[in-house]
mmCIF file with all atom_site columns, C-alpha atoms in Angstrom:
data_model
loop_
_atom_site.group_PDB
_atom_site.id
_atom_site.type_symbol
_atom_site.label_atom_id
_atom_site.label_alt_id
_atom_site.label_comp_id
_atom_site.label_asym_id
_atom_site.label_entity_id
_atom_site.label_seq_id
_atom_site.pdbx_PDB_ins_code
_atom_site.Cartn_x
_atom_site.Cartn_y
_atom_site.Cartn_z
_atom_site.occupancy
_atom_site.B_iso_or_equiv
_atom_site.pdbx_formal_charge
_atom_site.auth_seq_id
_atom_site.auth_comp_id
_atom_site.auth_asym_id
_atom_site.auth_atom_id
_atom_site.pdbx_PDB_model_num
ATOM 1   C CA . GLU A 1 1   ? 6.618   65.755  -15.744 1.00 94.00 ? 86  GLU A CA 1
ATOM 2   C CA . VAL A 1 2   ? 5.505   68.478  -18.051 1.00 96.00 ? 87  VAL A CA 1
ATOM 3   C CA . GLN A 1 3   ? 5.298   71.673  -16.581 1.00 98.00 ? 88  GLN A CA 1
ATOM 4   C CA . LEU A 1 4   ? 3.831   74.982  -18.630 1.00 98.00 ? 89  LEU A CA 1
ATOM 5   C CA . VAL A 1 5   ? 3.846   78.310  -16.421 1.00 98.00 ? 90  VAL A CA 1
ATOM 6   C CA . GLU A 1 6   ? 2.100   81.428  -18.789 1.00 98.00 ? 91  GLU A CA 1
ATOM 7   C CA . SER A 1 7   ? 2.946   84.675  -17.242 1.00 98.00 ? 92  SER A CA 1
ATOM 8   C CA . GLY A 1 8   ? 2.432   88.292  -18.476 1.00 97.00 ? 93  GLY A CA 1
ATOM 9   C CA . GLY A 1 9   ? -1.620  88.480  -18.175 1.00 96.00 ? 94  GLY A CA 1
ATOM 10  C CA . ALA A 1 10  ? -2.770  92.102  -17.851 1.00 97.00 ? 95  ALA A CA 1
ATOM 11  C CA . LEU A 1 11  ? -5.613  94.716  -17.808 1.00 98.00 ? 96  LEU A CA 1
ATOM 12  C CA . VAL A 1 12  ? -4.689  96.529  -20.494 1.00 98.00 ? 97  VAL A CA 1
ATOM 13  C CA . GLN A 1 13  ? -6.077  99.397  -22.698 1.00 98.00 ? 98  GLN A CA 1
ATOM 14  C CA . PRO A 1 14  ? -8.008  98.768  -26.293 1.00 98.00 ? 99  PRO A CA 1
ATOM 15  C CA . GLY A 1 15  ? -5.154  99.584  -28.558 1.00 98.00 ? 100 GLY A CA 1
ATOM 16  C CA . GLY A 1 16  ? -2.364  98.449  -26.360 1.00 98.00 ? 101 GLY A CA 1
ATOM 17  C CA . SER A 1 17  ? -0.106  95.507  -26.733 1.00 98.00 ? 102 SER A CA 1
ATOM 18  C CA . LEU A 1 18  ? 1.240   92.843  -24.219 1.00 98.00 ? 103 LEU A CA 1
ATOM 19  C CA . ARG A 1 19  ? 3.613   90.438  -24.563 1.00 98.00 ? 104 ARG A CA 1
ATOM 20  C CA . LEU A 1 20  ? 2.577   86.820  -22.964 1.00 98.00 ? 105 LEU A CA 1
ATOM 21  C CA . SER A 1 21  ? 5.504   84.099  -21.345 1.00 98.00 ? 106 SER A CA 1
ATOM 22  C CA . CYS A 1 22  ? 4.930   80.593  -21.382 1.00 98.00 ? 107 CYS A CA 1
ATOM 23  C CA . ALA A 1 23  ? 8.281   78.722  -19.186 1.00 98.00 ? 108 ALA A CA 1
ATOM 24  C CA . ALA A 1 24  ? 8.561   75.300  -19.864 1.00 98.00 ? 109 ALA A CA 1
ATOM 25  C CA . SER A 1 25  ? 10.119  72.684  -17.876 1.00 97.00 ? 110 SER A CA 1
ATOM 26  C CA . GLY A 1 26  ? 10.033  68.454  -17.511 1.00 97.00 ? 111 GLY A CA 1
ATOM 27  C CA . PHE A 1 27  ? 10.398  67.606  -21.465 1.00 96.00 ? 112 PHE A CA 1
ATOM 28  C CA . THR A 1 28  ? 13.150  68.662  -24.071 1.00 97.00 ? 113 THR A CA 1
ATOM 29  C CA . PHE A 1 29  ? 11.349  71.829  -25.461 1.00 98.00 ? 114 PHE A CA 1
ATOM 30  C CA . SER A 1 30  ? 12.589  72.208  -28.877 1.00 97.00 ? 115 SER A CA 1
ATOM 31  C CA . THR A 1 31  ? 11.404  69.226  -29.720 1.00 97.00 ? 116 THR A CA 1
ATOM 32  C CA . TYR A 1 32  ? 7.957   69.894  -29.103 1.00 97.00 ? 117 TYR A CA 1
ATOM 33  C CA . ALA A 1 33  ? 5.515   72.329  -30.824 1.00 97.00 ? 118 ALA A CA 1
ATOM 34  C CA . MET A 1 34  ? 3.751   74.817  -28.976 1.00 98.00 ? 119 MET A CA 1
ATOM 35  C CA . ALA A 1 35  ? 0.608   76.483  -29.080 1.00 98.00 ? 120 ALA A CA 1
ATOM 36  C CA . TRP A 1 36  ? -1.680  79.440  -27.517 1.00 98.00 ? 121 TRP A CA 1
ATOM 37  C CA . VAL A 1 37  ? -5.180  78.212  -27.242 1.00 98.00 ? 122 VAL A CA 1
ATOM 38  C CA . ARG A 1 38  ? -7.688  81.170  -25.667 1.00 98.00 ? 123 ARG A CA 1
ATOM 39  C CA . GLN A 1 39  ? -11.204 81.048  -24.123 1.00 98.00 ? 124 GLN A CA 1
ATOM 40  C CA . ALA A 1 40  ? -12.953 83.733  -23.309 1.00 98.00 ? 125 ALA A CA 1
ATOM 41  C CA . PRO A 1 41  ? -15.692 84.275  -20.248 1.00 96.00 ? 126 PRO A CA 1
ATOM 42  C CA . GLY A 1 42  ? -17.896 81.487  -20.830 1.00 96.00 ? 127 GLY A CA 1
ATOM 43  C CA . LYS A 1 43  ? -17.336 80.687  -24.546 1.00 97.00 ? 128 LYS A CA 1
ATOM 44  C CA . GLY A 1 44  ? -15.586 77.561  -25.924 1.00 98.00 ? 129 GLY A CA 1
ATOM 45  C CA . LEU A 1 45  ? -12.231 77.199  -26.785 1.00 98.00 ? 130 LEU A CA 1
ATOM 46  C CA . GLU A 1 46  ? -10.579 79.033  -29.796 1.00 98.00 ? 131 GLU A CA 1
ATOM 47  C CA . TRP A 1 47  ? -7.016  78.108  -31.446 1.00 98.00 ? 132 TRP A CA 1
ATOM 48  C CA . VAL A 1 48  ? -4.770  81.522  -31.419 1.00 98.00 ? 133 VAL A CA 1
ATOM 49  C CA . SER A 1 49  ? -1.104  80.245  -32.768 1.00 98.00 ? 134 SER A CA 1
ATOM 50  C CA . SER A 1 50  ? 1.400   77.196  -33.464 1.00 97.00 ? 135 SER A CA 1
ATOM 51  C CA . ILE A 1 51  ? 4.798   76.791  -33.866 1.00 97.00 ? 136 ILE A CA 1
ATOM 52  C CA . THR A 1 52  ? 6.940   74.124  -34.627 1.00 96.00 ? 137 THR A CA 1
ATOM 53  C CA . GLY A 1 53  ? 9.983   73.145  -32.673 1.00 96.00 ? 138 GLY A CA 1
ATOM 54  C CA . SER A 1 54  ? 12.074  74.948  -34.047 1.00 96.00 ? 139 SER A CA 1
ATOM 55  C CA . GLY A 1 55  ? 10.251  77.967  -34.920 1.00 96.00 ? 140 GLY A CA 1
ATOM 56  C CA . TYR A 1 56  ? 10.568  77.621  -38.672 1.00 97.00 ? 141 TYR A CA 1
ATOM 57  C CA . SER A 1 57  ? 6.761   77.724  -38.976 1.00 96.00 ? 142 SER A CA 1
ATOM 58  C CA . THR A 1 58  ? 4.075   79.517  -37.485 1.00 97.00 ? 143 THR A CA 1
ATOM 59  C CA . TYR A 1 59  ? 0.277   79.342  -37.555 1.00 96.00 ? 144 TYR A CA 1
ATOM 60  C CA . TYR A 1 60  ? -2.276  81.837  -37.182 1.00 97.00 ? 145 TYR A CA 1
ATOM 61  C CA . ALA A 1 61  ? -6.512  82.538  -36.399 1.00 97.00 ? 146 ALA A CA 1
ATOM 62  C CA . ASP A 1 62  ? -7.666  85.077  -39.153 1.00 96.00 ? 147 ASP A CA 1
ATOM 63  C CA . SER A 1 63  ? -9.085  86.782  -35.784 1.00 97.00 ? 148 SER A CA 1
ATOM 64  C CA . VAL A 1 64  ? -5.352  87.471  -34.944 1.00 98.00 ? 149 VAL A CA 1
ATOM 65  C CA . MET A 1 65  ? -3.233  87.588  -37.908 1.00 97.00 ? 150 MET A CA 1
ATOM 66  C CA . GLY A 1 66  ? -1.055  90.685  -38.176 1.00 98.00 ? 151 GLY A CA 1
ATOM 67  C CA . ARG A 1 67  ? -1.773  91.381  -34.445 1.00 98.00 ? 152 ARG A CA 1
ATOM 68  C CA . PHE A 1 68  ? -0.204  88.923  -32.710 1.00 98.00 ? 153 PHE A CA 1
ATOM 69  C CA . THR A 1 69  ? 2.949   86.584  -33.003 1.00 98.00 ? 154 THR A CA 1
ATOM 70  C CA . ILE A 1 70  ? 4.567   83.448  -31.515 1.00 98.00 ? 155 ILE A CA 1
ATOM 71  C CA . SER A 1 71  ? 7.965   82.870  -30.685 1.00 98.00 ? 156 SER A CA 1
ATOM 72  C CA . ARG A 1 72  ? 10.124  80.662  -28.916 1.00 98.00 ? 157 ARG A CA 1
ATOM 73  C CA . ASP A 1 73  ? 13.662  81.123  -27.154 1.00 98.00 ? 158 ASP A CA 1
ATOM 74  C CA . ASN A 1 74  ? 14.538  77.367  -27.127 1.00 98.00 ? 159 ASN A CA 1
ATOM 75  C CA . SER A 1 75  ? 17.766  78.291  -25.369 1.00 98.00 ? 160 SER A CA 1
ATOM 76  C CA . LYS A 1 76  ? 15.643  79.203  -22.208 1.00 98.00 ? 161 LYS A CA 1
ATOM 77  C CA . SER A 1 77  ? 11.937  76.580  -22.888 1.00 98.00 ? 162 SER A CA 1
ATOM 78  C CA . THR A 1 78  ? 10.320  79.519  -23.231 1.00 98.00 ? 163 THR A CA 1
ATOM 79  C CA . LEU A 1 79  ? 7.125   80.546  -25.454 1.00 98.00 ? 164 LEU A CA 1
ATOM 80  C CA . TYR A 1 80  ? 5.972   84.149  -26.141 1.00 98.00 ? 165 TYR A CA 1
ATOM 81  C CA . LEU A 1 81  ? 2.565   85.869  -27.590 1.00 98.00 ? 166 LEU A CA 1
ATOM 82  C CA . GLN A 1 82  ? 3.489   89.446  -28.479 1.00 98.00 ? 167 GLN A CA 1
ATOM 83  C CA . MET A 1 83  ? -0.156  91.001  -28.913 1.00 98.00 ? 168 MET A CA 1
ATOM 84  C CA . ASN A 1 84  ? -0.299  94.288  -30.208 1.00 98.00 ? 169 ASN A CA 1
ATOM 85  C CA . SER A 1 85  ? -3.551  96.217  -30.893 1.00 98.00 ? 170 SER A CA 1
ATOM 86  C CA . LEU A 1 86  ? -6.053  94.540  -28.478 1.00 98.00 ? 171 LEU A CA 1
ATOM 87  C CA . ARG A 1 87  ? -9.617  94.488  -28.886 1.00 98.00 ? 172 ARG A CA 1
ATOM 88  C CA . SER A 1 88  ? -12.178 93.763  -26.236 1.00 98.00 ? 173 SER A CA 1
ATOM 89  C CA . GLU A 1 89  ? -13.218 90.422  -28.138 1.00 98.00 ? 174 GLU A CA 1
ATOM 90  C CA . ASP A 1 90  ? -9.081  89.360  -27.155 1.00 98.00 ? 175 ASP A CA 1
ATOM 91  C CA . THR A 1 91  ? -10.799 89.509  -23.596 1.00 98.00 ? 176 THR A CA 1
ATOM 92  C CA . ALA A 1 92  ? -9.556  85.715  -22.668 1.00 98.00 ? 177 ALA A CA 1
ATOM 93  C CA . VAL A 1 93  ? -7.878  83.125  -20.453 1.00 98.00 ? 178 VAL A CA 1
ATOM 94  C CA . TYR A 1 94  ? -4.730  82.578  -22.799 1.00 98.00 ? 179 TYR A CA 1
ATOM 95  C CA . PHE A 1 95  ? -3.400  78.987  -22.346 1.00 98.00 ? 180 PHE A CA 1
ATOM 96  C CA . CYS A 1 96  ? -0.082  77.596  -23.300 1.00 98.00 ? 181 CYS A CA 1
ATOM 97  C CA . SER A 1 97  ? -0.173  74.192  -24.591 1.00 98.00 ? 182 SER A CA 1
ATOM 98  C CA . SER A 1 98  ? 2.887   71.286  -26.112 1.00 98.00 ? 183 SER A CA 1
ATOM 99  C CA . GLY A 1 99  ? 2.066   68.776  -28.017 1.00 96.00 ? 184 GLY A CA 1
ATOM 100 C CA . ASP A 1 100 ? 4.926   66.459  -30.119 1.00 91.00 ? 185 ASP A CA 1
ATOM 101 C CA . PHE A 1 101 ? 2.746   67.421  -33.911 1.00 93.00 ? 186 PHE A CA 1
ATOM 102 C CA . VAL A 1 102 ? 2.075   70.867  -34.602 1.00 92.00 ? 187 VAL A CA 1
ATOM 103 C CA . GLY A 1 103 ? -1.677  72.198  -33.243 1.00 92.00 ? 188 GLY A CA 1
ATOM 104 C CA . LEU A 1 104 ? -1.916  69.176  -30.915 1.00 94.00 ? 189 LEU A CA 1
ATOM 105 C CA . SER A 1 105 ? -1.957  70.202  -27.281 1.00 96.00 ? 190 SER A CA 1
ATOM 106 C CA . ASP A 1 106 ? -1.693  66.893  -25.200 1.00 96.00 ? 191 ASP A CA 1
ATOM 107 C CA . SER A 1 107 ? 0.240   68.866  -22.123 1.00 97.00 ? 192 SER A CA 1
ATOM 108 C CA . TRP A 1 108 ? -1.504  72.512  -20.601 1.00 98.00 ? 193 TRP A CA 1
ATOM 109 C CA . GLY A 1 109 ? -0.584  75.034  -18.852 1.00 98.00 ? 194 GLY A CA 1
ATOM 110 C CA . GLN A 1 110 ? -3.140  76.494  -16.122 1.00 98.00 ? 195 GLN A CA 1
ATOM 111 C CA . GLY A 1 111 ? -3.797  79.782  -18.108 1.00 98.00 ? 196 GLY A CA 1
ATOM 112 C CA . SER A 1 112 ? -3.330  83.487  -17.861 1.00 98.00 ? 197 SER A CA 1
ATOM 113 C CA . LEU A 1 113 ? -6.290  86.362  -18.110 1.00 98.00 ? 198 LEU A CA 1
ATOM 114 C CA . VAL A 1 114 ? -6.105  88.982  -20.647 1.00 98.00 ? 199 VAL A CA 1
ATOM 115 C CA . THR A 1 115 ? -8.626  91.855  -19.923 1.00 98.00 ? 200 THR A CA 1
ATOM 116 C CA . VAL A 1 116 ? -8.932  94.241  -22.774 1.00 98.00 ? 201 VAL A CA 1
ATOM 117 C CA . SER A 1 117 ? -10.725 97.377  -21.722 1.00 97.00 ? 202 SER A CA 1
ATOM 118 C CA . SER A 1 118 ? -10.867 100.934 -21.071 1.00 96.00 ? 203 SER A CA 1
ATOM 119 C CA . ASP B 2 1   ? -10.509 77.533  -43.728 1.00 89.00 ? 221 ASP B CA 1
ATOM 120 C CA . ILE B 2 2   ? -11.811 74.564  -43.006 1.00 92.00 ? 222 ILE B CA 1
ATOM 121 C CA . GLN B 2 3   ? -14.761 74.638  -40.532 1.00 93.00 ? 223 GLN B CA 1
ATOM 122 C CA . MET B 2 4   ? -15.205 71.867  -37.892 1.00 95.00 ? 224 MET B CA 1
ATOM 123 C CA . THR B 2 5   ? -19.232 71.414  -36.260 1.00 96.00 ? 225 THR B CA 1
ATOM 124 C CA . GLN B 2 6   ? -19.791 69.695  -33.712 1.00 97.00 ? 226 GLN B CA 1
ATOM 125 C CA . SER B 2 7   ? -23.447 68.134  -32.838 1.00 96.00 ? 227 SER B CA 1
ATOM 126 C CA . PRO B 2 8   ? -25.235 68.358  -30.400 1.00 97.00 ? 228 PRO B CA 1
ATOM 127 C CA . SER B 2 9   ? -24.333 71.616  -28.746 1.00 97.00 ? 229 SER B CA 1
ATOM 128 C CA . SER B 2 10  ? -25.815 70.188  -25.379 1.00 97.00 ? 230 SER B CA 1
ATOM 129 C CA . LEU B 2 11  ? -27.013 66.718  -24.021 1.00 97.00 ? 231 LEU B CA 1
ATOM 130 C CA . SER B 2 12  ? -27.501 64.545  -21.352 1.00 97.00 ? 232 SER B CA 1
ATOM 131 C CA . GLY B 2 13  ? -27.456 61.086  -20.239 1.00 96.00 ? 233 GLY B CA 1
ATOM 132 C CA . SER B 2 14  ? -27.980 58.599  -17.333 1.00 97.00 ? 234 SER B CA 1
ATOM 133 C CA . VAL B 2 15  ? -25.039 56.933  -15.871 1.00 97.00 ? 235 VAL B CA 1
ATOM 134 C CA . GLY B 2 16  ? -24.168 53.717  -18.018 1.00 97.00 ? 236 GLY B CA 1
ATOM 135 C CA . ASP B 2 17  ? -25.733 55.343  -21.125 1.00 98.00 ? 237 ASP B CA 1
ATOM 136 C CA . ARG B 2 18  ? -24.101 55.080  -24.501 1.00 98.00 ? 238 ARG B CA 1
ATOM 137 C CA . VAL B 2 19  ? -22.808 58.498  -25.528 1.00 98.00 ? 239 VAL B CA 1
ATOM 138 C CA . THR B 2 20  ? -22.115 59.806  -29.198 1.00 98.00 ? 240 THR B CA 1
ATOM 139 C CA . ILE B 2 21  ? -20.564 63.409  -30.163 1.00 98.00 ? 241 ILE B CA 1
ATOM 140 C CA . THR B 2 22  ? -20.125 64.199  -33.730 1.00 98.00 ? 242 THR B CA 1
ATOM 141 C CA . CYS B 2 23  ? -17.756 65.883  -35.322 1.00 98.00 ? 243 CYS B CA 1
ATOM 142 C CA . ARG B 2 24  ? -17.748 67.296  -39.265 1.00 97.00 ? 244 ARG B CA 1
ATOM 143 C CA . ALA B 2 25  ? -14.935 69.208  -41.565 1.00 95.00 ? 245 ALA B CA 1
ATOM 144 C CA . SER B 2 26  ? -15.651 71.666  -44.048 1.00 94.00 ? 246 SER B CA 1
ATOM 145 C CA . GLN B 2 27  ? -13.144 69.315  -45.816 1.00 93.00 ? 247 GLN B CA 1
ATOM 146 C CA . GLY B 2 28  ? -11.380 66.010  -45.907 1.00 90.00 ? 248 GLY B CA 1
ATOM 147 C CA . ILE B 2 29  ? -9.079  66.369  -42.684 1.00 89.00 ? 249 ILE B CA 1
ATOM 148 C CA . SER B 2 30  ? -7.396  62.830  -43.008 1.00 88.00 ? 250 SER B CA 1
ATOM 149 C CA . ASN B 2 31  ? -7.318  61.145  -39.498 1.00 92.00 ? 251 ASN B CA 1
ATOM 150 C CA . TYR B 2 32  ? -5.921  64.580  -37.727 1.00 94.00 ? 252 TYR B CA 1
ATOM 151 C CA . VAL B 2 33  ? -8.795  65.122  -35.341 1.00 97.00 ? 253 VAL B CA 1
ATOM 152 C CA . ALA B 2 34  ? -8.069  65.458  -31.503 1.00 98.00 ? 254 ALA B CA 1
ATOM 153 C CA . TRP B 2 35  ? -10.865 64.950  -28.775 1.00 98.00 ? 255 TRP B CA 1
ATOM 154 C CA . TYR B 2 36  ? -10.523 67.037  -25.597 1.00 98.00 ? 256 TYR B CA 1
ATOM 155 C CA . GLN B 2 37  ? -12.549 67.261  -22.503 1.00 98.00 ? 257 GLN B CA 1
ATOM 156 C CA . GLN B 2 38  ? -12.605 70.406  -19.948 1.00 98.00 ? 258 GLN B CA 1
ATOM 157 C CA . LYS B 2 39  ? -14.256 69.745  -16.673 1.00 97.00 ? 259 LYS B CA 1
ATOM 158 C CA . PRO B 2 40  ? -15.680 72.942  -15.134 1.00 94.00 ? 260 PRO B CA 1
ATOM 159 C CA . GLY B 2 41  ? -13.284 75.006  -13.881 1.00 94.00 ? 261 GLY B CA 1
ATOM 160 C CA . LYS B 2 42  ? -10.272 72.960  -15.282 1.00 97.00 ? 262 LYS B CA 1
ATOM 161 C CA . VAL B 2 43  ? -7.838  73.043  -18.236 1.00 98.00 ? 263 VAL B CA 1
ATOM 162 C CA . PRO B 2 44  ? -8.423  71.429  -20.932 1.00 98.00 ? 264 PRO B CA 1
ATOM 163 C CA . LYS B 2 45  ? -7.345  67.553  -21.431 1.00 98.00 ? 265 LYS B CA 1
ATOM 164 C CA . LEU B 2 46  ? -6.428  65.986  -24.462 1.00 98.00 ? 266 LEU B CA 1
ATOM 165 C CA . LEU B 2 47  ? -8.875  62.312  -24.537 1.00 98.00 ? 267 LEU B CA 1
ATOM 166 C CA . ILE B 2 48  ? -7.881  61.298  -28.037 1.00 98.00 ? 268 ILE B CA 1
ATOM 167 C CA . TYR B 2 49  ? -5.624  62.082  -31.310 1.00 97.00 ? 269 TYR B CA 1
ATOM 168 C CA . ALA B 2 50  ? -5.538  60.576  -35.071 1.00 96.00 ? 270 ALA B CA 1
ATOM 169 C CA . THR B 2 51  ? -9.070  60.124  -34.613 1.00 97.00 ? 271 THR B CA 1
ATOM 170 C CA . SER B 2 52  ? -9.018  56.701  -32.671 1.00 98.00 ? 272 SER B CA 1
ATOM 171 C CA . THR B 2 53  ? -5.770  56.983  -30.396 1.00 98.00 ? 273 THR B CA 1
ATOM 172 C CA . LEU B 2 54  ? -6.419  57.196  -26.488 1.00 98.00 ? 274 LEU B CA 1
ATOM 173 C CA . GLN B 2 55  ? -4.076  59.520  -25.130 1.00 97.00 ? 275 GLN B CA 1
ATOM 174 C CA . SER B 2 56  ? -2.420  57.613  -22.011 1.00 96.00 ? 276 SER B CA 1
ATOM 175 C CA . GLY B 2 57  ? -4.186  56.900  -18.830 1.00 96.00 ? 277 GLY B CA 1
ATOM 176 C CA . VAL B 2 58  ? -7.564  57.992  -20.578 1.00 98.00 ? 278 VAL B CA 1
ATOM 177 C CA . PRO B 2 59  ? -10.274 55.404  -19.678 1.00 97.00 ? 279 PRO B CA 1
ATOM 178 C CA . SER B 2 60  ? -11.330 52.511  -21.977 1.00 97.00 ? 280 SER B CA 1
ATOM 179 C CA . ARG B 2 61  ? -14.844 53.801  -22.269 1.00 98.00 ? 281 ARG B CA 1
ATOM 180 C CA . PHE B 2 62  ? -13.544 56.874  -24.130 1.00 98.00 ? 282 PHE B CA 1
ATOM 181 C CA . SER B 2 63  ? -13.379 56.148  -28.132 1.00 98.00 ? 283 SER B CA 1
ATOM 182 C CA . GLY B 2 64  ? -13.054 57.684  -31.591 1.00 98.00 ? 284 GLY B CA 1
ATOM 183 C CA . SER B 2 65  ? -13.729 57.050  -34.815 1.00 98.00 ? 285 SER B CA 1
ATOM 184 C CA . GLY B 2 66  ? -14.539 58.423  -38.408 1.00 97.00 ? 286 GLY B CA 1
ATOM 185 C CA . ALA B 2 67  ? -12.616 59.714  -41.210 1.00 93.00 ? 287 ALA B CA 1
ATOM 186 C CA . GLY B 2 68  ? -12.802 62.063  -43.976 1.00 90.00 ? 288 GLY B CA 1
ATOM 187 C CA . THR B 2 69  ? -15.140 64.863  -43.045 1.00 95.00 ? 289 THR B CA 1
ATOM 188 C CA . ASP B 2 70  ? -16.709 62.780  -40.196 1.00 97.00 ? 290 ASP B CA 1
ATOM 189 C CA . PHE B 2 71  ? -15.225 61.607  -36.483 1.00 98.00 ? 291 PHE B CA 1
ATOM 190 C CA . THR B 2 72  ? -17.254 60.648  -33.649 1.00 98.00 ? 292 THR B CA 1
ATOM 191 C CA . LEU B 2 73  ? -16.478 60.550  -30.028 1.00 98.00 ? 293 LEU B CA 1
ATOM 192 C CA . THR B 2 74  ? -17.984 57.837  -28.179 1.00 98.00 ? 294 THR B CA 1
ATOM 193 C CA . ILE B 2 75  ? -18.645 57.273  -24.274 1.00 98.00 ? 295 ILE B CA 1
ATOM 194 C CA . THR B 2 76  ? -19.737 53.585  -23.765 1.00 96.00 ? 296 THR B CA 1
ATOM 195 C CA . SER B 2 77  ? -20.872 53.686  -20.422 1.00 96.00 ? 297 SER B CA 1
ATOM 196 C CA . LEU B 2 78  ? -21.553 57.190  -19.181 1.00 98.00 ? 298 LEU B CA 1
ATOM 197 C CA . GLN B 2 79  ? -19.947 57.827  -15.742 1.00 98.00 ? 299 GLN B CA 1
ATOM 198 C CA . PRO B 2 80  ? -20.707 60.942  -13.608 1.00 97.00 ? 300 PRO B CA 1
ATOM 199 C CA . GLU B 2 81  ? -17.413 62.077  -13.406 1.00 97.00 ? 301 GLU B CA 1
ATOM 200 C CA . ASP B 2 82  ? -17.496 62.648  -17.810 1.00 98.00 ? 302 ASP B CA 1
ATOM 201 C CA . VAL B 2 83  ? -19.549 65.873  -16.669 1.00 98.00 ? 303 VAL B CA 1
ATOM 202 C CA . ALA B 2 84  ? -17.375 68.141  -18.885 1.00 98.00 ? 304 ALA B CA 1
ATOM 203 C CA . THR B 2 85  ? -17.510 69.692  -22.732 1.00 98.00 ? 305 THR B CA 1
ATOM 204 C CA . TYR B 2 86  ? -15.754 68.433  -25.239 1.00 98.00 ? 306 TYR B CA 1
ATOM 205 C CA . TYR B 2 87  ? -14.403 69.440  -28.054 1.00 98.00 ? 307 TYR B CA 1
ATOM 206 C CA . CYS B 2 88  ? -12.697 68.138  -31.399 1.00 98.00 ? 308 CYS B CA 1
ATOM 207 C CA . GLN B 2 89  ? -9.955  70.003  -33.061 1.00 97.00 ? 309 GLN B CA 1
ATOM 208 C CA . LYS B 2 90  ? -8.678  69.431  -36.428 1.00 96.00 ? 310 LYS B CA 1
ATOM 209 C CA . TYR B 2 91  ? -4.345  69.626  -36.492 1.00 93.00 ? 311 TYR B CA 1
ATOM 210 C CA . ASN B 2 92  ? -3.726  68.601  -39.945 1.00 85.00 ? 312 ASN B CA 1
ATOM 211 C CA . SER B 2 93  ? -2.706  71.976  -41.602 1.00 85.00 ? 313 SER B CA 1
ATOM 212 C CA . GLY B 2 94  ? -2.966  75.391  -40.018 1.00 84.00 ? 314 GLY B CA 1
ATOM 213 C CA . PRO B 2 95  ? -5.296  77.021  -38.970 1.00 94.00 ? 315 PRO B CA 1
ATOM 214 C CA . HIS B 2 96  ? -5.743  74.300  -36.109 1.00 95.00 ? 316 HIS B CA 1
ATOM 215 C CA . THR B 2 97  ? -9.514  75.020  -35.504 1.00 96.00 ? 317 THR B CA 1
ATOM 216 C CA . PHE B 2 98  ? -11.318 73.506  -32.520 1.00 97.00 ? 318 PHE B CA 1
ATOM 217 C CA . GLY B 2 99  ? -15.230 72.980  -33.104 1.00 97.00 ? 319 GLY B CA 1
ATOM 218 C CA . GLN B 2 100 ? -17.812 74.785  -30.264 1.00 97.00 ? 320 GLN B CA 1
ATOM 219 C CA . GLY B 2 101 ? -18.049 72.262  -27.679 1.00 98.00 ? 321 GLY B CA 1
ATOM 220 C CA . THR B 2 102 ? -20.597 69.846  -26.589 1.00 98.00 ? 322 THR B CA 1
ATOM 221 C CA . LYS B 2 103 ? -21.858 69.938  -23.154 1.00 98.00 ? 323 LYS B CA 1
ATOM 222 C CA . LEU B 2 104 ? -22.440 66.562  -21.362 1.00 98.00 ? 324 LEU B CA 1
ATOM 223 C CA . GLU B 2 105 ? -24.583 66.383  -18.381 1.00 97.00 ? 325 GLU B CA 1
ATOM 224 C CA . ILE B 2 106 ? -25.820 63.607  -16.211 1.00 96.00 ? 326 ILE B CA 1
ATOM 225 C CA . LYS B 2 107 ? -30.083 63.317  -16.221 1.00 94.00 ? 327 LYS B CA 1
#
């Protein structure tokens, strides 16, 4: 059974940094693309970033380009999202997802709440 | 960047109704469209990928169609458990944009 467990969400001040992690199990991690999708309170889904199975190719939404970095450690079956220069509009639940095609999310974690506020 | 525009933003139907949600891409995206269902307070769930391929375990009353720029999610016989918000997404190339969502309710 695929399991994706996010961690690292917290309350952080504007301009601060945070790193989210997503521990994966139940599948061959290195052969699957991964993504981060966020959902602000009461709002719709917003795709944030994707990464291929090898980690060679990455993709970002314009809203986070240059501030967020997606990465993965296939030896640890873990996905990361380094978030810098955080803004109030980054406040959201961040979901980790996996898919057999980059950008497609066929399994989802439960989400990790990031709150950016002073 | 290619935008994904969903319509309507909300709709309601009676049990047994056929309902249709539309997603329009601002440029052609071949068949790289997925549809997700998010029930209140729950994690999103993949329903359909590659425009019309049903994800394993999804009831057959759900179907997808379209090509190029216009795509459709159809529920042939609406059930109470289908109350949710539905999202389309493009995944042919980055950015992998979602539509703004369609909230479906039962009358």
